[in-house]
Amino acid sequence: MKIGIPRGLLYYNDFPFWKTFFENLGHQVVLSQKTNRDTLTQGVNFAVDDVCLPVKVYFGHVLQLLKDSSIDKVFIPNVISNKKAKYYCPKLFAISDIISNMSDMANNKLLEIEVNAQKSRRHFFSQLLKLSNECGTRSYITTLLAHQKAKKEQNLYIKKLKQGYLPTELLENNTDLNDNTEILKIGVFGHTYNVNDEFINMGILNKLRELKAKPVTAEMYTDSELEYGLNRLYKPTFWSFGEEILGASLRQIDKREVDGVILPVAFGCGPDSLIIEICEREFSENNIPLLILTLDEHTGKAGLNTRVEAFIDMLNRRREAI
């Protein structure tokens, strides 16, 4: 069986897990194309107006896979939570239901699973058994072994992220890291899909490399390192991505591990609007350079590049003056 996985949203977080799981069940995993203008156009035409750019892009990826007659099933997990008392965006809670209700092509072609850390591990494994059964695998042992191998592969992926690799470098087998300590280090803290999808962010990571700046992302920090930054907050956050962004950002007040911070945020994202407010206030009080890039389908690459170039020029002048 060919199983399609959209190259969007949490693809950058957990693709190694699902790829390994399905392959060990004996299936072939097929990715949608990299995000392009056609992906966005299809997603915009499919989505309602108030959803953010990354969700529109995700819809475009799903439609591309649904239209491919060689693909038997399209895998769309409903991801609610990855930690106790932490949640993802509400649109991710029922993303498969949204697609099912809006497209006749989705009938009998979607593979769904609920990922919810608020429930027990046994509940998650029961979901995996149900998923395996839908794929034609009714063996408990086969599913168990596939799950174990998938967890091992996912843990290896996370370990490499903490070593300084970017998700795109690992997922595309391009792991040539630039370890030159003389270049600027720029924190690019945001939702993984805003940071790593080159179409959504207009290639900001490559632009930084061209300008001799090394991007540092929130995925490179351990949980304890993120917790150090989060201790500056008066109360815990509820959003998983928000916690990562704030943890990586606020630790810079004391640690100063980067020369400046860029926050790529999707227009209309509620949690991001709060994150921006906190970061702007804290960074202003502590003299940390901050650039906020708001992304939607109308964002122009030329204007975005100009802002990034000006930000890096300012940081270079600031560094020379020290």
PDB file of C-alpha atoms in Angstrom:
ATOM      1  CA  MET A   1       0.000   0.000   0.000  1.00  0.00           C
ATOM      2  CA  LYS A   2       1.161   3.525  -0.829  1.00  0.00           C
ATOM      3  CA  ILE A   3       0.551   5.979   2.006  1.00  0.00           C
ATOM      4  CA  GLY A   4       0.848   9.702   1.306  1.00  0.00           C
ATOM      5  CA  ILE A   5       2.065  12.112   3.981  1.00  0.00           C
ATOM      6  CA  PRO A   6       1.599  15.881   3.460  1.00  0.00           C
ATOM      7  CA  ARG A   7       4.821  17.885   3.644  1.00  0.00           C
ATOM      8  CA  GLY A   8       3.382  20.497   5.997  1.00  0.00           C
ATOM      9  CA  LEU A   9       2.534  21.435   9.605  1.00  0.00           C
ATOM     10  CA  LEU A  10       3.969  18.739  11.931  1.00  0.00           C
ATOM     11  CA  TYR A  11       5.898  17.013   9.146  1.00  0.00           C
ATOM     12  CA  TYR A  12       9.031  18.723  10.491  1.00  0.00           C
ATOM     13  CA  ASN A  13       8.334  17.386  13.994  1.00  0.00           C
ATOM     14  CA  ASP A  14       7.408  13.751  13.606  1.00  0.00           C
ATOM     15  CA  PHE A  15       7.928  12.527  10.037  1.00  0.00           C
ATOM     16  CA  PRO A  16      10.735  10.081  11.045  1.00  0.00           C
ATOM     17  CA  PHE A  17       8.319   8.360  13.452  1.00  0.00           C
ATOM     18  CA  TRP A  18       5.499   7.887  10.970  1.00  0.00           C
ATOM     19  CA  LYS A  19       7.764   6.969   8.054  1.00  0.00           C
ATOM     20  CA  THR A  20       9.452   4.250  10.122  1.00  0.00           C
ATOM     21  CA  PHE A  21       6.137   3.016  11.521  1.00  0.00           C
ATOM     22  CA  PHE A  22       4.430   2.589   8.164  1.00  0.00           C
ATOM     23  CA  GLU A  23       7.496   1.109   6.464  1.00  0.00           C
ATOM     24  CA  ASN A  24       7.805  -1.504   9.194  1.00  0.00           C
ATOM     25  CA  LEU A  25       4.188  -2.434   8.552  1.00  0.00           C
ATOM     26  CA  GLY A  26       5.235  -3.148   4.975  1.00  0.00           C
ATOM     27  CA  HIS A  27       3.910  -0.010   3.278  1.00  0.00           C
ATOM     28  CA  GLN A  28       5.517   2.589   1.015  1.00  0.00           C
ATOM     29  CA  VAL A  29       5.525   6.190   2.221  1.00  0.00           C
ATOM     30  CA  VAL A  30       5.103   8.921  -0.387  1.00  0.00           C
ATOM     31  CA  LEU A  31       5.600  12.617   0.369  1.00  0.00           C
ATOM     32  CA  SER A  32       3.797  15.463  -1.342  1.00  0.00           C
ATOM     33  CA  GLN A  33       5.966  17.857  -3.352  1.00  0.00           C
ATOM     34  CA  LYS A  34       7.808  20.683  -1.666  1.00  0.00           C
ATOM     35  CA  THR A  35       5.545  23.670  -1.113  1.00  0.00           C
ATOM     36  CA  ASN A  36       5.171  25.804  -4.249  1.00  0.00           C
ATOM     37  CA  ARG A  37       2.804  28.383  -5.697  1.00  0.00           C
ATOM     38  CA  ASP A  38       0.389  25.703  -6.932  1.00  0.00           C
ATOM     39  CA  THR A  39       0.273  24.158  -3.436  1.00  0.00           C
ATOM     40  CA  LEU A  40      -0.714  27.511  -1.966  1.00  0.00           C
ATOM     41  CA  THR A  41      -3.252  28.281  -4.697  1.00  0.00           C
ATOM     42  CA  GLN A  42      -5.043  24.975  -4.173  1.00  0.00           C
ATOM     43  CA  GLY A  43      -5.026  25.456  -0.414  1.00  0.00           C
ATOM     44  CA  VAL A  44      -6.336  29.034  -0.581  1.00  0.00           C
ATOM     45  CA  ASN A  45      -9.181  27.978  -2.872  1.00  0.00           C
ATOM     46  CA  PHE A  46     -10.047  25.104  -0.550  1.00  0.00           C
ATOM     47  CA  ALA A  47      -9.807  26.835   2.834  1.00  0.00           C
ATOM     48  CA  VAL A  48     -12.080  29.295   4.596  1.00  0.00           C
ATOM     49  CA  ASP A  49     -10.739  32.838   4.891  1.00  0.00           C
ATOM     50  CA  ASP A  50      -9.799  32.907   8.562  1.00  0.00           C
ATOM     51  CA  VAL A  51      -7.247  30.074   8.625  1.00  0.00           C
ATOM     52  CA  CYS A  52      -3.542  30.920   8.684  1.00  0.00           C
ATOM     53  CA  LEU A  53      -1.060  30.492   5.843  1.00  0.00           C
ATOM     54  CA  PRO A  54       0.486  27.200   7.112  1.00  0.00           C
ATOM     55  CA  VAL A  55      -2.949  25.531   7.296  1.00  0.00           C
ATOM     56  CA  LYS A  56      -3.809  26.727   3.785  1.00  0.00           C
ATOM     57  CA  VAL A  57      -0.506  25.301   2.572  1.00  0.00           C
ATOM     58  CA  TYR A  58      -1.252  22.018   4.360  1.00  0.00           C
ATOM     59  CA  PHE A  59      -4.617  21.776   2.615  1.00  0.00           C
ATOM     60  CA  GLY A  60      -2.790  22.213  -0.693  1.00  0.00           C
ATOM     61  CA  HIS A  61      -0.448  19.328   0.138  1.00  0.00           C
ATOM     62  CA  VAL A  62      -3.377  17.097   1.104  1.00  0.00           C
ATOM     63  CA  LEU A  63      -5.259  17.877  -2.116  1.00  0.00           C
ATOM     64  CA  GLN A  64      -2.166  17.060  -4.155  1.00  0.00           C
ATOM     65  CA  LEU A  65      -1.991  13.610  -2.557  1.00  0.00           C
ATOM     66  CA  LEU A  66      -5.748  12.993  -2.818  1.00  0.00           C
ATOM     67  CA  LYS A  67      -5.630  13.699  -6.558  1.00  0.00           C
ATOM     68  CA  ASP A  68      -2.815  11.191  -7.084  1.00  0.00           C
ATOM     69  CA  SER A  69      -4.531   7.948  -8.116  1.00  0.00           C
ATOM     70  CA  SER A  70      -1.401   5.902  -7.345  1.00  0.00           C
ATOM     71  CA  ILE A  71      -1.692   6.718  -3.622  1.00  0.00           C
ATOM     72  CA  ASP A  72      -4.006   4.433  -1.679  1.00  0.00           C
ATOM     73  CA  LYS A  73      -4.322   6.384   1.570  1.00  0.00           C
ATOM     74  CA  VAL A  74      -3.430   9.858   2.863  1.00  0.00           C
ATOM     75  CA  PHE A  75      -2.312  10.019   6.494  1.00  0.00           C
ATOM     76  CA  ILE A  76      -3.631  12.977   8.499  1.00  0.00           C
ATOM     77  CA  PRO A  77      -3.190  12.782  12.281  1.00  0.00           C
ATOM     78  CA  ASN A  78      -5.380  14.838  14.591  1.00  0.00           C
ATOM     79  CA  VAL A  79      -2.717  16.128  16.984  1.00  0.00           C
ATOM     80  CA  ILE A  80      -4.087  17.557  20.214  1.00  0.00           C
ATOM     81  CA  SER A  81      -1.166  17.469  22.605  1.00  0.00           C
ATOM     82  CA  ASN A  82       2.421  16.229  22.934  1.00  0.00           C
ATOM     83  CA  LYS A  83       2.858  16.999  26.660  1.00  0.00           C
ATOM     84  CA  LYS A  84       0.672  17.033  29.733  1.00  0.00           C
ATOM     85  CA  ALA A  85      -1.216  20.342  30.078  1.00  0.00           C
ATOM     86  CA  LYS A  86       0.154  21.579  26.705  1.00  0.00           C
ATOM     87  CA  TYR A  87      -1.825  21.840  23.483  1.00  0.00           C
ATOM     88  CA  TYR A  88      -1.359  22.442  19.785  1.00  0.00           C
ATOM     89  CA  CYS A  89      -3.452  24.784  17.641  1.00  0.00           C
ATOM     90  CA  PRO A  90      -7.190  23.932  17.754  1.00  0.00           C
ATOM     91  CA  LYS A  91      -7.212  23.523  13.970  1.00  0.00           C
ATOM     92  CA  LEU A  92      -4.812  20.587  14.356  1.00  0.00           C
ATOM     93  CA  PHE A  93      -7.268  18.911  16.744  1.00  0.00           C
ATOM     94  CA  ALA A  94      -9.653  18.051  13.935  1.00  0.00           C
ATOM     95  CA  ILE A  95      -7.750  18.745  10.729  1.00  0.00           C
ATOM     96  CA  SER A  96      -8.906  15.462   9.147  1.00  0.00           C
ATOM     97  CA  ASP A  97     -12.551  16.220   9.955  1.00  0.00           C
ATOM     98  CA  ILE A  98     -12.229  19.643   8.342  1.00  0.00           C
ATOM     99  CA  ILE A  99     -10.836  18.086   5.171  1.00  0.00           C
ATOM    100  CA  SER A 100     -13.407  15.262   5.136  1.00  0.00           C
ATOM    101  CA  ASN A 101     -16.284  17.730   5.382  1.00  0.00           C
ATOM    102  CA  MET A 102     -14.941  19.991   2.667  1.00  0.00           C
ATOM    103  CA  SER A 103     -13.795  17.530  -0.005  1.00  0.00           C
ATOM    104  CA  ASP A 104     -15.545  14.560  -1.607  1.00  0.00           C
ATOM    105  CA  MET A 105     -12.128  13.276  -2.708  1.00  0.00           C
ATOM    106  CA  ALA A 106     -11.318  12.440   0.918  1.00  0.00           C
ATOM    107  CA  ASN A 107     -14.028   9.755   1.155  1.00  0.00           C
ATOM    108  CA  ASN A 108     -12.466   6.447   2.243  1.00  0.00           C
ATOM    109  CA  LYS A 109      -8.963   7.699   1.449  1.00  0.00           C
ATOM    110  CA  LEU A 110      -7.930   9.279   4.755  1.00  0.00           C
ATOM    111  CA  LEU A 111      -5.993   7.509   7.499  1.00  0.00           C
ATOM    112  CA  GLU A 112      -6.658   9.202  10.832  1.00  0.00           C
ATOM    113  CA  ILE A 113      -5.280   8.894  14.352  1.00  0.00           C
ATOM    114  CA  GLU A 114      -5.652  10.917  17.544  1.00  0.00           C
ATOM    115  CA  VAL A 115      -2.395  11.975  19.207  1.00  0.00           C
ATOM    116  CA  ASN A 116      -3.184  13.212  22.698  1.00  0.00           C
ATOM    117  CA  ALA A 117      -0.667  13.195  25.557  1.00  0.00           C
ATOM    118  CA  GLN A 118      -3.478  14.042  28.000  1.00  0.00           C
ATOM    119  CA  LYS A 119      -4.508  10.402  27.648  1.00  0.00           C
ATOM    120  CA  SER A 120      -2.519   7.296  28.549  1.00  0.00           C
ATOM    121  CA  ARG A 121       0.194   5.610  26.483  1.00  0.00           C
ATOM    122  CA  ARG A 122      -2.134   2.627  26.264  1.00  0.00           C
ATOM    123  CA  HIS A 123      -4.681   4.837  24.509  1.00  0.00           C
ATOM    124  CA  PHE A 124      -2.066   5.910  21.946  1.00  0.00           C
ATOM    125  CA  PHE A 125      -1.039   2.331  21.274  1.00  0.00           C
ATOM    126  CA  SER A 126      -4.688   1.334  20.840  1.00  0.00           C
ATOM    127  CA  GLN A 127      -4.877   4.085  18.224  1.00  0.00           C
ATOM    128  CA  LEU A 128      -1.823   2.587  16.498  1.00  0.00           C
ATOM    129  CA  LEU A 129      -3.481  -0.839  16.477  1.00  0.00           C
ATOM    130  CA  LYS A 130      -6.573   0.656  14.889  1.00  0.00           C
ATOM    131  CA  LEU A 131      -4.398   2.438  12.312  1.00  0.00           C
ATOM    132  CA  SER A 132      -2.531  -0.784  11.527  1.00  0.00           C
ATOM    133  CA  ASN A 133      -5.823  -2.599  11.087  1.00  0.00           C
ATOM    134  CA  GLU A 134      -6.998   0.012   8.575  1.00  0.00           C
ATOM    135  CA  CYS A 135      -3.751  -0.566   6.673  1.00  0.00           C
ATOM    136  CA  GLY A 136      -4.401  -4.316   6.558  1.00  0.00           C
ATOM    137  CA  THR A 137      -2.083  -5.349   9.413  1.00  0.00           C
ATOM    138  CA  ARG A 138      -3.906  -7.200  12.181  1.00  0.00           C
ATOM    139  CA  SER A 139      -0.865  -8.483  14.072  1.00  0.00           C
ATOM    140  CA  TYR A 140      -0.330  -7.071  17.567  1.00  0.00           C
ATOM    141  CA  ILE A 141       3.359  -8.068  17.536  1.00  0.00           C
ATOM    142  CA  THR A 142       4.010  -6.462  14.134  1.00  0.00           C
ATOM    143  CA  THR A 143       2.435  -3.207  15.319  1.00  0.00           C
ATOM    144  CA  LEU A 144       4.369  -3.311  18.592  1.00  0.00           C
ATOM    145  CA  LEU A 145       7.711  -3.833  16.818  1.00  0.00           C
ATOM    146  CA  ALA A 146       6.897  -1.082  14.289  1.00  0.00           C
ATOM    147  CA  HIS A 147       6.085   1.261  17.174  1.00  0.00           C
ATOM    148  CA  GLN A 148       9.352   0.463  18.966  1.00  0.00           C
ATOM    149  CA  LYS A 149      11.437   1.038  15.837  1.00  0.00           C
ATOM    150  CA  ALA A 150       9.564   4.261  15.108  1.00  0.00           C
ATOM    151  CA  LYS A 151      10.244   5.580  18.631  1.00  0.00           C
ATOM    152  CA  LYS A 152      13.931   4.731  18.269  1.00  0.00           C
ATOM    153  CA  GLU A 153      14.149   6.569  14.949  1.00  0.00           C
ATOM    154  CA  GLN A 154      12.282   9.582  16.339  1.00  0.00           C
ATOM    155  CA  ASN A 155      14.572   9.767  19.382  1.00  0.00           C
ATOM    156  CA  LEU A 156      17.624   9.692  17.096  1.00  0.00           C
ATOM    157  CA  TYR A 157      16.110  12.526  15.042  1.00  0.00           C
ATOM    158  CA  ILE A 158      15.492  14.640  18.158  1.00  0.00           C
ATOM    159  CA  LYS A 159      19.015  13.943  19.411  1.00  0.00           C
ATOM    160  CA  LYS A 160      20.485  15.237  16.147  1.00  0.00           C
ATOM    161  CA  LEU A 161      18.320  18.355  16.314  1.00  0.00           C
ATOM    162  CA  LYS A 162      19.781  19.103  19.750  1.00  0.00           C
ATOM    163  CA  GLN A 163      23.261  18.776  18.201  1.00  0.00           C
ATOM    164  CA  GLY A 164      22.538  21.773  15.978  1.00  0.00           C
ATOM    165  CA  TYR A 165      21.061  20.279  12.831  1.00  0.00           C
ATOM    166  CA  LEU A 166      17.994  21.783  11.169  1.00  0.00           C
ATOM    167  CA  PRO A 167      14.966  19.560  10.414  1.00  0.00           C
ATOM    168  CA  THR A 168      15.379  20.170   6.682  1.00  0.00           C
ATOM    169  CA  GLU A 169      19.030  19.121   6.816  1.00  0.00           C
ATOM    170  CA  LEU A 170      18.108  15.804   8.415  1.00  0.00           C
ATOM    171  CA  LEU A 171      14.948  15.101   6.437  1.00  0.00           C
ATOM    172  CA  GLU A 172      16.676  15.891   3.129  1.00  0.00           C
ATOM    173  CA  ASN A 173      20.022  14.264   4.064  1.00  0.00           C
ATOM    174  CA  ASN A 174      21.940  17.513   3.736  1.00  0.00           C
ATOM    175  CA  THR A 175      23.916  17.697   6.966  1.00  0.00           C
ATOM    176  CA  ASP A 176      26.863  19.931   6.041  1.00  0.00           C
ATOM    177  CA  LEU A 177      26.963  22.252   9.043  1.00  0.00           C
ATOM    178  CA  ASN A 178      28.873  25.532   9.068  1.00  0.00           C
ATOM    179  CA  ASP A 179      30.775  25.655  12.350  1.00  0.00           C
ATOM    180  CA  ASN A 180      32.544  28.975  11.751  1.00  0.00           C
ATOM    181  CA  THR A 181      32.356  30.736  15.128  1.00  0.00           C
ATOM    182  CA  GLU A 182      33.148  34.126  13.597  1.00  0.00           C
ATOM    183  CA  ILE A 183      29.809  34.545  11.822  1.00  0.00           C
ATOM    184  CA  LEU A 184      26.701  36.049  13.377  1.00  0.00           C
ATOM    185  CA  LYS A 185      24.266  33.747  15.122  1.00  0.00           C
ATOM    186  CA  ILE A 186      20.603  34.563  14.596  1.00  0.00           C
ATOM    187  CA  GLY A 187      17.820  32.980  16.617  1.00  0.00           C
ATOM    188  CA  VAL A 188      14.954  32.092  14.279  1.00  0.00           C
ATOM    189  CA  PHE A 189      12.259  31.082  16.732  1.00  0.00           C
ATOM    190  CA  GLY A 190       8.817  30.135  15.501  1.00  0.00           C
ATOM    191  CA  HIS A 191       6.488  27.262  14.682  1.00  0.00           C
ATOM    192  CA  THR A 192       8.552  24.573  12.965  1.00  0.00           C
ATOM    193  CA  TYR A 193       6.597  24.906   9.714  1.00  0.00           C
ATOM    194  CA  ASN A 194       7.084  28.692   9.646  1.00  0.00           C
ATOM    195  CA  VAL A 195      10.817  28.293  10.230  1.00  0.00           C
ATOM    196  CA  ASN A 196      11.539  25.346   7.939  1.00  0.00           C
ATOM    197  CA  ASP A 197       9.155  25.623   4.976  1.00  0.00           C
ATOM    198  CA  GLU A 198      11.142  27.670   2.446  1.00  0.00           C
ATOM    199  CA  PHE A 199       8.028  28.744   0.572  1.00  0.00           C
ATOM    200  CA  ILE A 200       6.160  29.957   3.650  1.00  0.00           C
ATOM    201  CA  ASN A 201       9.108  32.015   4.971  1.00  0.00           C
ATOM    202  CA  MET A 202      10.520  32.996   1.556  1.00  0.00           C
ATOM    203  CA  GLY A 203      13.779  31.120   2.166  1.00  0.00           C
ATOM    204  CA  ILE A 204      14.847  33.041   5.269  1.00  0.00           C
ATOM    205  CA  LEU A 205      17.307  30.359   6.457  1.00  0.00           C
ATOM    206  CA  ASN A 206      19.145  30.348   3.131  1.00  0.00           C
ATOM    207  CA  LYS A 207      19.112  34.144   3.106  1.00  0.00           C
ATOM    208  CA  LEU A 208      20.785  34.219   6.512  1.00  0.00           C
ATOM    209  CA  ARG A 209      23.484  31.833   5.313  1.00  0.00           C
ATOM    210  CA  GLU A 210      24.128  34.076   2.303  1.00  0.00           C
ATOM    211  CA  LEU A 211      24.645  36.935   4.741  1.00  0.00           C
ATOM    212  CA  LYS A 212      27.164  34.876   6.765  1.00  0.00           C
ATOM    213  CA  ALA A 213      24.753  34.339   9.641  1.00  0.00           C
ATOM    214  CA  LYS A 214      24.100  30.975  11.288  1.00  0.00           C
ATOM    215  CA  PRO A 215      20.425  30.270  12.089  1.00  0.00           C
ATOM    216  CA  VAL A 216      19.661  28.851  15.538  1.00  0.00           C
ATOM    217  CA  THR A 217      16.191  27.368  16.089  1.00  0.00           C
ATOM    218  CA  ALA A 218      14.166  26.387  19.159  1.00  0.00           C
ATOM    219  CA  GLU A 219      14.460  22.682  18.253  1.00  0.00           C
ATOM    220  CA  MET A 220      18.181  22.873  19.036  1.00  0.00           C
ATOM    221  CA  TYR A 221      17.525  23.464  22.744  1.00  0.00           C
ATOM    222  CA  THR A 222      16.881  20.747  25.310  1.00  0.00           C
ATOM    223  CA  ASP A 223      13.816  20.827  27.540  1.00  0.00           C
ATOM    224  CA  SER A 224      15.895  22.033  30.496  1.00  0.00           C
ATOM    225  CA  GLU A 225      17.405  24.834  28.399  1.00  0.00           C
ATOM    226  CA  LEU A 226      13.933  25.960  27.308  1.00  0.00           C
ATOM    227  CA  GLU A 227      12.730  25.765  30.896  1.00  0.00           C
ATOM    228  CA  TYR A 228      15.442  28.255  31.874  1.00  0.00           C
ATOM    229  CA  GLY A 229      13.800  30.882  29.661  1.00  0.00           C
ATOM    230  CA  LEU A 230      10.269  29.934  30.680  1.00  0.00           C
ATOM    231  CA  ASN A 231      11.109  30.567  34.337  1.00  0.00           C
ATOM    232  CA  ARG A 232      10.907  34.287  33.549  1.00  0.00           C
ATOM    233  CA  LEU A 233       7.152  33.975  32.969  1.00  0.00           C
ATOM    234  CA  TYR A 234       4.656  34.520  35.768  1.00  0.00           C
ATOM    235  CA  LYS A 235       2.561  31.499  34.760  1.00  0.00           C
ATOM    236  CA  PRO A 236       2.929  28.455  32.471  1.00  0.00           C
ATOM    237  CA  THR A 237       1.935  28.642  28.825  1.00  0.00           C
ATOM    238  CA  PHE A 238      -0.709  26.346  27.361  1.00  0.00           C
ATOM    239  CA  TRP A 239       0.575  26.105  23.778  1.00  0.00           C
ATOM    240  CA  SER A 240       3.362  23.652  22.857  1.00  0.00           C
ATOM    241  CA  PHE A 241       4.867  25.817  20.137  1.00  0.00           C
ATOM    242  CA  GLY A 242       4.444  28.939  22.230  1.00  0.00           C
ATOM    243  CA  GLU A 243       6.376  27.306  25.046  1.00  0.00           C
ATOM    244  CA  GLU A 244       9.279  26.447  22.725  1.00  0.00           C
ATOM    245  CA  ILE A 245       9.388  29.914  21.167  1.00  0.00           C
ATOM    246  CA  LEU A 246       9.246  31.751  24.490  1.00  0.00           C
ATOM    247  CA  GLY A 247      11.721  29.396  26.147  1.00  0.00           C
ATOM    248  CA  ALA A 248      14.290  29.844  23.373  1.00  0.00           C
ATOM    249  CA  SER A 249      13.681  33.597  23.154  1.00  0.00           C
ATOM    250  CA  LEU A 250      13.634  34.549  26.833  1.00  0.00           C
ATOM    251  CA  ARG A 251      16.780  32.589  27.723  1.00  0.00           C
ATOM    252  CA  GLN A 252      18.667  35.048  25.499  1.00  0.00           C
ATOM    253  CA  ILE A 253      18.112  37.778  28.105  1.00  0.00           C
ATOM    254  CA  ASP A 254      20.682  36.099  30.351  1.00  0.00           C
ATOM    255  CA  LYS A 255      22.579  33.774  28.027  1.00  0.00           C
ATOM    256  CA  ARG A 256      23.070  36.022  24.952  1.00  0.00           C
ATOM    257  CA  GLU A 257      23.739  32.987  22.730  1.00  0.00           C
ATOM    258  CA  VAL A 258      22.639  34.804  19.555  1.00  0.00           C
ATOM    259  CA  ASP A 259      23.319  38.265  18.153  1.00  0.00           C
ATOM    260  CA  GLY A 260      19.664  38.913  17.357  1.00  0.00           C
ATOM    261  CA  VAL A 261      16.290  37.181  17.137  1.00  0.00           C
ATOM    262  CA  ILE A 262      13.877  36.823  14.219  1.00  0.00           C
ATOM    263  CA  LEU A 263      10.298  35.751  14.893  1.00  0.00           C
ATOM    264  CA  PRO A 264       8.505  34.488  11.751  1.00  0.00           C
ATOM    265  CA  VAL A 265       4.803  34.502  12.635  1.00  0.00           C
ATOM    266  CA  ALA A 266       1.701  33.632  10.638  1.00  0.00           C
ATOM    267  CA  PHE A 267      -0.818  36.435  10.223  1.00  0.00           C
ATOM    268  CA  GLY A 268      -3.916  35.737  12.296  1.00  0.00           C
ATOM    269  CA  CYS A 269      -2.270  33.295  14.722  1.00  0.00           C
ATOM    270  CA  GLY A 270      -3.745  33.977  18.175  1.00  0.00           C
ATOM    271  CA  PRO A 271      -0.972  32.442  20.338  1.00  0.00           C
ATOM    272  CA  ASP A 272       1.708  34.185  18.260  1.00  0.00           C
ATOM    273  CA  SER A 273       0.142  37.587  18.933  1.00  0.00           C
ATOM    274  CA  LEU A 274       0.715  37.032  22.660  1.00  0.00           C
ATOM    275  CA  ILE A 275       4.253  35.739  22.075  1.00  0.00           C
ATOM    276  CA  ILE A 276       5.097  38.867  20.072  1.00  0.00           C
ATOM    277  CA  GLU A 277       3.834  41.111  22.876  1.00  0.00           C
ATOM    278  CA  ILE A 278       5.944  39.341  25.512  1.00  0.00           C
ATOM    279  CA  CYS A 279       9.098  39.231  23.375  1.00  0.00           C
ATOM    280  CA  GLU A 280       8.813  42.869  22.293  1.00  0.00           C
ATOM    281  CA  ARG A 281       8.507  44.023  25.902  1.00  0.00           C
ATOM    282  CA  GLU A 282      11.274  41.812  27.298  1.00  0.00           C
ATOM    283  CA  PHE A 283      13.712  42.411  24.432  1.00  0.00           C
ATOM    284  CA  SER A 284      13.187  46.165  24.494  1.00  0.00           C
ATOM    285  CA  GLU A 285      13.918  46.301  28.232  1.00  0.00           C
ATOM    286  CA  ASN A 286      17.070  44.192  27.805  1.00  0.00           C
ATOM    287  CA  ASN A 287      18.392  45.698  24.551  1.00  0.00           C
ATOM    288  CA  ILE A 288      18.145  42.562  22.411  1.00  0.00           C
ATOM    289  CA  PRO A 289      17.645  43.148  18.645  1.00  0.00           C
ATOM    290  CA  LEU A 290      14.354  41.708  17.416  1.00  0.00           C
ATOM    291  CA  LEU A 291      12.840  41.415  13.947  1.00  0.00           C
ATOM    292  CA  ILE A 292       9.236  40.250  13.539  1.00  0.00           C
ATOM    293  CA  LEU A 293       8.241  38.890  10.123  1.00  0.00           C
ATOM    294  CA  THR A 294       4.504  38.477   9.561  1.00  0.00           C
ATOM    295  CA  LEU A 295       3.739  35.838   6.936  1.00  0.00           C
ATOM    296  CA  ASP A 296       0.653  35.339   4.792  1.00  0.00           C
ATOM    297  CA  GLU A 297      -0.145  34.594   1.142  1.00  0.00           C
ATOM    298  CA  HIS A 298       0.412  38.261   0.244  1.00  0.00           C
ATOM    299  CA  THR A 299       3.925  38.520   1.698  1.00  0.00           C
ATOM    300  CA  GLY A 300       6.470  39.607  -0.912  1.00  0.00           C
ATOM    301  CA  LYS A 301       9.939  38.062  -1.036  1.00  0.00           C
ATOM    302  CA  ALA A 302      11.689  41.303  -2.030  1.00  0.00           C
ATOM    303  CA  GLY A 303      10.301  43.227   0.926  1.00  0.00           C
ATOM    304  CA  LEU A 304      11.075  40.421   3.356  1.00  0.00           C
ATOM    305  CA  ASN A 305      14.665  40.098   2.069  1.00  0.00           C
ATOM    306  CA  THR A 306      15.185  43.837   2.412  1.00  0.00           C
ATOM    307  CA  ARG A 307      14.117  43.736   6.067  1.00  0.00           C
ATOM    308  CA  VAL A 308      16.376  40.755   6.819  1.00  0.00           C
ATOM    309  CA  GLU A 309      19.358  42.402   5.073  1.00  0.00           C
ATOM    310  CA  ALA A 310      18.815  45.628   7.002  1.00  0.00           C
ATOM    311  CA  PHE A 311      18.588  43.676  10.269  1.00  0.00           C
ATOM    312  CA  ILE A 312      21.865  41.846   9.588  1.00  0.00           C
ATOM    313  CA  ASP A 313      23.576  45.101   8.550  1.00  0.00           C
ATOM    314  CA  MET A 314      22.493  46.655  11.836  1.00  0.00           C
ATOM    315  CA  LEU A 315      23.853  43.675  13.791  1.00  0.00           C
ATOM    316  CA  ASN A 316      27.176  43.816  11.953  1.00  0.00           C
ATOM    317  CA  ARG A 317      27.556  47.527  12.724  1.00  0.00           C
ATOM    318  CA  ARG A 318      26.578  46.865  16.325  1.00  0.00           C
ATOM    319  CA  ARG A 319      29.187  44.122  16.596  1.00  0.00           C
ATOM    320  CA  GLU A 320      31.935  46.279  15.087  1.00  0.00           C
ATOM    321  CA  ALA A 321      31.166  49.052  17.572  1.00  0.00           C
ATOM    322  CA  ILE A 322      31.716  46.780  20.574  1.00  0.00           C
TER     323      ILE A 322
END
